[in-house]
Amino acid sequence: MIHTVKCYPEFFRALADGSKPFEVRKNDRVYETGDFLAINEFLPEEDPYTIRSGTADNGGGEFRRAADGGYYSGKCALFRITYVLDDPRFCKEGMVVLGLARQVY
């Protein structure tokens, strides 16, 4: 199974450079070890670096697709879920921590 999710820029960068090998998510899907997480960088409307023109190209050649509440930058990273922590002793109700391994493609 491939789960496609949004991620704010500061967290996306840490995932992409390998300094953050986990993700905390709402437990609103059936996440299982061995599944894949396709993480798309998302720029919220309130982010001062988000373009507001509604165009696909910001002039610098960087693709940005408008979405509800912001824009997708076009950057994506693929991870395999290596561990799922959903124990209520360690996770807030309704949340899950996913251990991740970056997939090179």
mmCIF file with all atom_site columns, C-alpha atoms in Angstrom:
data_model
loop_
_atom_site.group_PDB
_atom_site.id
_atom_site.type_symbol
_atom_site.label_atom_id
_atom_site.label_alt_id
_atom_site.label_comp_id
_atom_site.label_asym_id
_atom_site.label_entity_id
_atom_site.label_seq_id
_atom_site.pdbx_PDB_ins_code
_atom_site.Cartn_x
_atom_site.Cartn_y
_atom_site.Cartn_z
_atom_site.occupancy
_atom_site.B_iso_or_equiv
_atom_site.pdbx_formal_charge
_atom_site.auth_seq_id
_atom_site.auth_comp_id
_atom_site.auth_asym_id
_atom_site.auth_atom_id
_atom_site.pdbx_PDB_model_num
ATOM 1   C CA . MET A 1 1   ? 0.000  0.000  0.000   1.00 0.00 ? 1   MET A CA 1
ATOM 2   C CA . ILE A 1 2   ? 1.217  3.516  -0.796  1.00 0.00 ? 2   ILE A CA 1
ATOM 3   C CA . HIS A 1 3   ? -0.033 6.317  1.462   1.00 0.00 ? 3   HIS A CA 1
ATOM 4   C CA . THR A 1 4   ? 0.276  9.813  -0.062  1.00 0.00 ? 4   THR A CA 1
ATOM 5   C CA . VAL A 1 5   ? 0.515  12.618 2.511   1.00 0.00 ? 5   VAL A CA 1
ATOM 6   C CA . LYS A 1 6   ? 1.328  16.342 2.828   1.00 0.00 ? 6   LYS A CA 1
ATOM 7   C CA . CYS A 1 7   ? 4.260  17.664 4.856   1.00 0.00 ? 7   CYS A CA 1
ATOM 8   C CA . TYR A 1 8   ? 5.285  21.225 5.775   1.00 0.00 ? 8   TYR A CA 1
ATOM 9   C CA . PRO A 1 9   ? 8.676  22.373 4.407   1.00 0.00 ? 9   PRO A CA 1
ATOM 10  C CA . GLU A 1 10  ? 10.711 22.288 7.644   1.00 0.00 ? 10  GLU A CA 1
ATOM 11  C CA . PHE A 1 11  ? 9.667  18.690 8.337   1.00 0.00 ? 11  PHE A CA 1
ATOM 12  C CA . PHE A 1 12  ? 9.989  17.652 4.683   1.00 0.00 ? 12  PHE A CA 1
ATOM 13  C CA . ARG A 1 13  ? 13.620 18.889 4.592   1.00 0.00 ? 13  ARG A CA 1
ATOM 14  C CA . ALA A 1 14  ? 14.489 16.905 7.739   1.00 0.00 ? 14  ALA A CA 1
ATOM 15  C CA . LEU A 1 15  ? 12.894 13.768 6.289   1.00 0.00 ? 15  LEU A CA 1
ATOM 16  C CA . ALA A 1 16  ? 14.596 14.234 2.915   1.00 0.00 ? 16  ALA A CA 1
ATOM 17  C CA . ASP A 1 17  ? 18.081 14.780 4.387   1.00 0.00 ? 17  ASP A CA 1
ATOM 18  C CA . GLY A 1 18  ? 17.710 11.782 6.722   1.00 0.00 ? 18  GLY A CA 1
ATOM 19  C CA . SER A 1 19  ? 17.912 13.656 10.028  1.00 0.00 ? 19  SER A CA 1
ATOM 20  C CA . LYS A 1 20  ? 14.281 12.722 10.851  1.00 0.00 ? 20  LYS A CA 1
ATOM 21  C CA . PRO A 1 21  ? 13.757 8.950  10.328  1.00 0.00 ? 21  PRO A CA 1
ATOM 22  C CA . PHE A 1 22  ? 10.209 8.991  11.706  1.00 0.00 ? 22  PHE A CA 1
ATOM 23  C CA . GLU A 1 23  ? 6.876  10.692 11.109  1.00 0.00 ? 23  GLU A CA 1
ATOM 24  C CA . VAL A 1 24  ? 4.072  11.501 13.560  1.00 0.00 ? 24  VAL A CA 1
ATOM 25  C CA . ARG A 1 25  ? 0.709  11.264 11.818  1.00 0.00 ? 25  ARG A CA 1
ATOM 26  C CA . LYS A 1 26  ? -2.999 11.083 12.580  1.00 0.00 ? 26  LYS A CA 1
ATOM 27  C CA . ASN A 1 27  ? -3.945 7.446  12.800  1.00 0.00 ? 27  ASN A CA 1
ATOM 28  C CA . ASP A 1 28  ? -6.651 7.902  10.157  1.00 0.00 ? 28  ASP A CA 1
ATOM 29  C CA . ARG A 1 29  ? -5.350 5.200  7.806   1.00 0.00 ? 29  ARG A CA 1
ATOM 30  C CA . VAL A 1 30  ? -4.331 1.587  8.180   1.00 0.00 ? 30  VAL A CA 1
ATOM 31  C CA . TYR A 1 31  ? -0.545 2.075  8.359   1.00 0.00 ? 31  TYR A CA 1
ATOM 32  C CA . GLU A 1 32  ? 1.355  -1.217 8.338   1.00 0.00 ? 32  GLU A CA 1
ATOM 33  C CA . THR A 1 33  ? 5.023  -2.183 8.381   1.00 0.00 ? 33  THR A CA 1
ATOM 34  C CA . GLY A 1 34  ? 6.140  -2.644 4.771   1.00 0.00 ? 34  GLY A CA 1
ATOM 35  C CA . ASP A 1 35  ? 3.741  -0.021 3.376   1.00 0.00 ? 35  ASP A CA 1
ATOM 36  C CA . PHE A 1 36  ? 5.123  3.031  1.596   1.00 0.00 ? 36  PHE A CA 1
ATOM 37  C CA . LEU A 1 37  ? 4.697  6.694  2.493   1.00 0.00 ? 37  LEU A CA 1
ATOM 38  C CA . ALA A 1 38  ? 4.907  9.183  -0.406  1.00 0.00 ? 38  ALA A CA 1
ATOM 39  C CA . ILE A 1 39  ? 5.494  12.518 1.299   1.00 0.00 ? 39  ILE A CA 1
ATOM 40  C CA . ASN A 1 40  ? 4.767  15.688 -0.689  1.00 0.00 ? 40  ASN A CA 1
ATOM 41  C CA . GLU A 1 41  ? 6.118  19.062 0.421   1.00 0.00 ? 41  GLU A CA 1
ATOM 42  C CA . PHE A 1 42  ? 3.184  21.396 1.107   1.00 0.00 ? 42  PHE A CA 1
ATOM 43  C CA . LEU A 1 43  ? 3.406  25.172 1.512   1.00 0.00 ? 43  LEU A CA 1
ATOM 44  C CA . PRO A 1 44  ? 0.487  26.513 3.584   1.00 0.00 ? 44  PRO A CA 1
ATOM 45  C CA . GLU A 1 45  ? -1.173 29.807 2.596   1.00 0.00 ? 45  GLU A CA 1
ATOM 46  C CA . GLU A 1 46  ? 0.162  31.542 5.700   1.00 0.00 ? 46  GLU A CA 1
ATOM 47  C CA . ASP A 1 47  ? 3.765  30.668 4.746   1.00 0.00 ? 47  ASP A CA 1
ATOM 48  C CA . PRO A 1 48  ? 5.402  33.952 3.585   1.00 0.00 ? 48  PRO A CA 1
ATOM 49  C CA . TYR A 1 49  ? 7.327  32.043 0.882   1.00 0.00 ? 49  TYR A CA 1
ATOM 50  C CA . THR A 1 50  ? 4.181  30.655 -0.759  1.00 0.00 ? 50  THR A CA 1
ATOM 51  C CA . ILE A 1 51  ? 3.368  32.188 -4.110  1.00 0.00 ? 51  ILE A CA 1
ATOM 52  C CA . ARG A 1 52  ? -0.168 33.494 -4.401  1.00 0.00 ? 52  ARG A CA 1
ATOM 53  C CA . SER A 1 53  ? -0.474 33.909 -8.168  1.00 0.00 ? 53  SER A CA 1
ATOM 54  C CA . GLY A 1 54  ? -2.222 30.573 -8.680  1.00 0.00 ? 54  GLY A CA 1
ATOM 55  C CA . THR A 1 55  ? 0.168  29.658 -11.512 1.00 0.00 ? 55  THR A CA 1
ATOM 56  C CA . ALA A 1 56  ? 2.036  26.382 -11.852 1.00 0.00 ? 56  ALA A CA 1
ATOM 57  C CA . ASP A 1 57  ? 5.396  28.132 -12.242 1.00 0.00 ? 57  ASP A CA 1
ATOM 58  C CA . ASN A 1 58  ? 6.743  30.864 -9.984  1.00 0.00 ? 58  ASN A CA 1
ATOM 59  C CA . GLY A 1 59  ? 9.136  32.193 -12.635 1.00 0.00 ? 59  GLY A CA 1
ATOM 60  C CA . GLY A 1 60  ? 12.141 30.381 -11.204 1.00 0.00 ? 60  GLY A CA 1
ATOM 61  C CA . GLY A 1 61  ? 11.257 27.088 -12.836 1.00 0.00 ? 61  GLY A CA 1
ATOM 62  C CA . GLU A 1 62  ? 9.916  25.613 -9.601  1.00 0.00 ? 62  GLU A CA 1
ATOM 63  C CA . PHE A 1 63  ? 6.553  23.871 -9.962  1.00 0.00 ? 63  PHE A CA 1
ATOM 64  C CA . ARG A 1 64  ? 3.878  24.754 -7.430  1.00 0.00 ? 64  ARG A CA 1
ATOM 65  C CA . ARG A 1 65  ? 0.348  23.349 -7.696  1.00 0.00 ? 65  ARG A CA 1
ATOM 66  C CA . ALA A 1 66  ? -2.467 25.121 -5.859  1.00 0.00 ? 66  ALA A CA 1
ATOM 67  C CA . ALA A 1 67  ? -4.362 23.035 -3.315  1.00 0.00 ? 67  ALA A CA 1
ATOM 68  C CA . ASP A 1 68  ? -6.882 23.741 -0.598  1.00 0.00 ? 68  ASP A CA 1
ATOM 69  C CA . GLY A 1 69  ? -5.088 25.919 1.949   1.00 0.00 ? 69  GLY A CA 1
ATOM 70  C CA . GLY A 1 70  ? -1.779 26.284 0.100   1.00 0.00 ? 70  GLY A CA 1
ATOM 71  C CA . TYR A 1 71  ? 0.475  24.858 -2.603  1.00 0.00 ? 71  TYR A CA 1
ATOM 72  C CA . TYR A 1 72  ? 2.424  21.699 -3.361  1.00 0.00 ? 72  TYR A CA 1
ATOM 73  C CA . SER A 1 73  ? 6.041  22.497 -4.230  1.00 0.00 ? 73  SER A CA 1
ATOM 74  C CA . GLY A 1 74  ? 6.450  19.463 -6.498  1.00 0.00 ? 74  GLY A CA 1
ATOM 75  C CA . LYS A 1 75  ? 9.030  17.917 -4.149  1.00 0.00 ? 75  LYS A CA 1
ATOM 76  C CA . CYS A 1 76  ? 8.283  14.361 -3.049  1.00 0.00 ? 76  CYS A CA 1
ATOM 77  C CA . ALA A 1 77  ? 10.177 11.662 -1.124  1.00 0.00 ? 77  ALA A CA 1
ATOM 78  C CA . LEU A 1 78  ? 9.317  7.985  -0.842  1.00 0.00 ? 78  LEU A CA 1
ATOM 79  C CA . PHE A 1 79  ? 9.762  6.002  2.396   1.00 0.00 ? 79  PHE A CA 1
ATOM 80  C CA . ARG A 1 80  ? 9.081  2.443  3.487   1.00 0.00 ? 80  ARG A CA 1
ATOM 81  C CA . ILE A 1 81  ? 7.373  2.125  6.876   1.00 0.00 ? 81  ILE A CA 1
ATOM 82  C CA . THR A 1 82  ? 9.696  0.068  9.083   1.00 0.00 ? 82  THR A CA 1
ATOM 83  C CA . TYR A 1 83  ? 7.846  0.403  12.386  1.00 0.00 ? 83  TYR A CA 1
ATOM 84  C CA . VAL A 1 84  ? 4.399  1.483  13.593  1.00 0.00 ? 84  VAL A CA 1
ATOM 85  C CA . LEU A 1 85  ? 4.029  2.744  17.170  1.00 0.00 ? 85  LEU A CA 1
ATOM 86  C CA . ASP A 1 86  ? 0.394  3.223  18.178  1.00 0.00 ? 86  ASP A CA 1
ATOM 87  C CA . ASP A 1 87  ? 0.608  2.301  21.862  1.00 0.00 ? 87  ASP A CA 1
ATOM 88  C CA . PRO A 1 88  ? -1.564 4.715  23.919  1.00 0.00 ? 88  PRO A CA 1
ATOM 89  C CA . ARG A 1 89  ? 1.100  4.761  26.666  1.00 0.00 ? 89  ARG A CA 1
ATOM 90  C CA . PHE A 1 90  ? 3.437  6.588  24.272  1.00 0.00 ? 90  PHE A CA 1
ATOM 91  C CA . CYS A 1 91  ? 1.225  8.199  21.620  1.00 0.00 ? 91  CYS A CA 1
ATOM 92  C CA . LYS A 1 92  ? -1.423 10.832 21.973  1.00 0.00 ? 92  LYS A CA 1
ATOM 93  C CA . GLU A 1 93  ? -4.908 9.456  21.275  1.00 0.00 ? 93  GLU A CA 1
ATOM 94  C CA . GLY A 1 94  ? -5.552 9.259  17.546  1.00 0.00 ? 94  GLY A CA 1
ATOM 95  C CA . MET A 1 95  ? -1.856 9.590  16.624  1.00 0.00 ? 95  MET A CA 1
ATOM 96  C CA . VAL A 1 96  ? 0.794  7.154  15.432  1.00 0.00 ? 96  VAL A CA 1
ATOM 97  C CA . VAL A 1 97  ? 4.594  7.304  15.073  1.00 0.00 ? 97  VAL A CA 1
ATOM 98  C CA . LEU A 1 98  ? 6.006  5.710  11.942  1.00 0.00 ? 98  LEU A CA 1
ATOM 99  C CA . GLY A 1 99  ? 9.616  4.543  11.624  1.00 0.00 ? 99  GLY A CA 1
ATOM 100 C CA . LEU A 1 100 ? 10.784 5.274  8.065   1.00 0.00 ? 100 LEU A CA 1
ATOM 101 C CA . ALA A 1 101 ? 13.514 4.164  5.638   1.00 0.00 ? 101 ALA A CA 1
ATOM 102 C CA . ARG A 1 102 ? 14.181 6.396  2.622   1.00 0.00 ? 102 ARG A CA 1
ATOM 103 C CA . GLN A 1 103 ? 13.688 4.654  -0.710  1.00 0.00 ? 103 GLN A CA 1
ATOM 104 C CA . VAL A 1 104 ? 15.960 5.599  -3.583  1.00 0.00 ? 104 VAL A CA 1
ATOM 105 C CA . TYR A 1 105 ? 14.334 5.498  -6.986  1.00 0.00 ? 105 TYR A CA 1
#
